[in-house]
C-alpha cells in the first residue's frame, strides 16, 4: 500500500494479506491462507482508501484489501460491516513506459517518469521518421503503374 495513511493502517508490515500465485489454486485456498487476517480490517478507518489505492477489481487482485477477501478481482468474503460506498475505485492509470503513461502523469500534474519520457522520445522520433518518409513520397510524385502483359 502507498501513502502515509498506510503506515498507520493495522495491516502495515503484517504478512498474510496477499499470497503468491504458487501458494493457492482456488478461492478456498485463499480463504484458508488469508482469511485469518481479515478481522484486522475491522477497526481500520482506511478501508475505502485501501480499495482506492489497491484497485482490487480493476487489478484482478488476490488477497485482502478494504475489509474484503478478493479472488481475481471478485469479493469472496467480507467483514459484516463493509459498505458498498467503500468500493469506489479511481480509473486504473496507464502503464509507465508508454505514451499513454506519460499523458497520465501530465493529467495528474506530475512530471513523467524516466521510462515515460523515453517512450515519448521514441514515439516522437517514429512520428518524425514517418512524416519525413511521407514528405519524400509526396515530393517524388505518384509512383508509376507497371503492367504485365501475357504473351502467347
XYZ file of C-alpha atoms in Angstrom:
152
model
C 0.000 0.000 0.000
C 1.153 3.512 -0.666
C 0.705 6.806 1.077
C 1.301 7.969 4.654
C -2.027 6.515 5.748
C -0.674 3.005 5.056
C 1.899 3.441 7.821
C -0.975 3.806 10.305
C -3.134 1.001 8.900
C -3.479 -2.091 11.135
C -2.108 -4.291 8.324
C 1.132 -2.313 7.967
C 4.150 -4.648 7.923
C 1.987 -7.735 8.575
C 2.150 -10.873 6.463
C -0.754 -12.916 5.181
C -2.777 -10.262 3.351
C -1.563 -11.413 -0.055
C -0.127 -14.669 -1.339
C 1.964 -15.668 -4.311
C 0.275 -17.468 -7.184
C 2.231 -20.608 -6.302
C 0.584 -20.766 -2.847
C -3.026 -21.226 -3.949
C -5.229 -22.571 -6.713
C -8.827 -21.932 -5.576
C -10.849 -19.389 -3.663
C -10.999 -21.901 -0.811
C -7.183 -21.854 -0.681
C -7.250 -18.052 -0.471
C -9.804 -18.191 2.353
C -7.628 -20.667 4.220
C -4.430 -18.659 3.724
C -5.647 -15.046 4.006
C -8.965 -15.425 5.827
C -7.439 -15.366 9.332
C -6.117 -11.843 8.617
C -9.493 -10.422 7.555
C -10.593 -9.337 11.082
C -7.573 -6.993 11.140
C -9.534 -4.752 8.751
C -12.441 -4.455 11.197
C -11.341 -1.342 13.094
C -9.421 0.119 10.139
C -10.508 3.654 9.178
C -8.720 3.357 5.825
C -10.774 0.654 4.093
C -12.127 2.907 1.331
C -8.681 4.431 0.806
C -7.189 0.934 0.685
C -9.586 -0.059 -2.095
C -8.914 3.191 -3.960
C -5.178 2.506 -3.738
C -5.112 -1.230 -4.482
C -7.941 -1.091 -7.069
C -8.638 -4.788 -6.482
C -11.443 -5.215 -9.038
C -9.556 -3.479 -11.849
C -6.235 -5.128 -10.990
C -7.800 -8.601 -10.605
C -6.294 -8.612 -7.103
C -5.943 -11.730 -4.951
C -5.793 -11.153 -1.196
C -7.212 -8.832 1.438
C -7.998 -5.184 0.744
C -10.552 -2.896 2.318
C -12.154 -5.424 4.651
C -12.730 -7.918 1.872
C -11.036 -11.038 0.557
C -10.596 -10.807 -3.207
C -10.015 -13.584 -5.732
C -9.237 -12.456 -9.268
C -10.828 -9.085 -8.526
C -14.058 -10.526 -7.094
C -15.082 -10.379 -3.434
C -15.278 -13.902 -2.000
C -15.521 -12.974 1.685
C -16.037 -9.773 3.638
C -16.460 -8.368 7.102
C -20.077 -7.920 8.199
C -19.873 -4.123 8.384
C -18.447 -3.361 4.921
C -20.217 -0.784 2.812
C -20.601 -0.633 -0.962
C -19.600 3.039 -0.696
C -16.063 1.836 0.086
C -15.825 0.096 -3.299
C -15.270 3.184 -5.454
C -12.089 2.694 -7.445
C -10.461 5.509 -9.379
C -9.657 4.729 -13.000
C -6.643 2.491 -13.378
C -3.781 4.524 -14.823
C -1.880 3.650 -17.967
C 1.368 1.731 -17.611
C 4.571 3.652 -17.259
C 6.909 3.340 -20.204
C 4.140 4.138 -22.671
C 2.981 7.333 -24.328
C -0.370 6.918 -22.524
C 1.522 6.615 -19.226
C 3.282 9.921 -19.909
C -0.089 11.554 -20.655
C -1.458 10.216 -17.360
C 1.482 11.769 -15.488
C 0.726 15.132 -17.121
C -3.020 14.779 -16.484
C -2.298 14.270 -12.774
C 0.092 17.238 -12.592
C 3.191 15.035 -12.335
C 6.465 15.095 -14.212
C 6.702 11.997 -16.401
C 8.970 9.291 -15.011
C 12.162 8.357 -16.917
C 10.554 5.385 -18.696
C 7.606 7.526 -19.849
C 9.964 10.285 -21.052
C 11.860 7.645 -23.074
C 8.613 6.318 -24.558
C 7.644 9.844 -25.650
C 11.106 10.404 -27.212
C 10.830 7.136 -29.144
C 7.280 7.879 -30.316
C 8.274 11.416 -31.372
C 11.237 10.045 -33.368
C 8.983 7.427 -35.007
C 6.400 10.049 -35.984
C 9.148 12.316 -37.351
C 10.535 9.460 -39.482
C 7.040 8.659 -40.778
C 6.379 12.314 -41.612
C 9.711 12.574 -43.463
C 9.006 9.368 -45.394
C 5.553 10.678 -46.346
C 7.043 14.009 -47.433
C 9.663 12.221 -49.591
C 6.991 10.064 -51.185
C 4.847 13.117 -51.897
C 7.815 15.023 -53.373
C 8.642 12.138 -55.710
C 5.135 12.187 -57.079
C 2.868 9.249 -57.575
C 4.538 6.003 -58.405
C 4.330 4.664 -61.930
C 1.994 1.838 -62.633
C 3.535 -1.202 -64.201
C 1.502 -3.525 -66.337
C 2.368 -7.050 -67.151
C 1.006 -8.424 -70.329
C 0.719 -12.061 -71.033
C 2.084 -13.013 -74.373
C 1.037 -16.090 -76.201
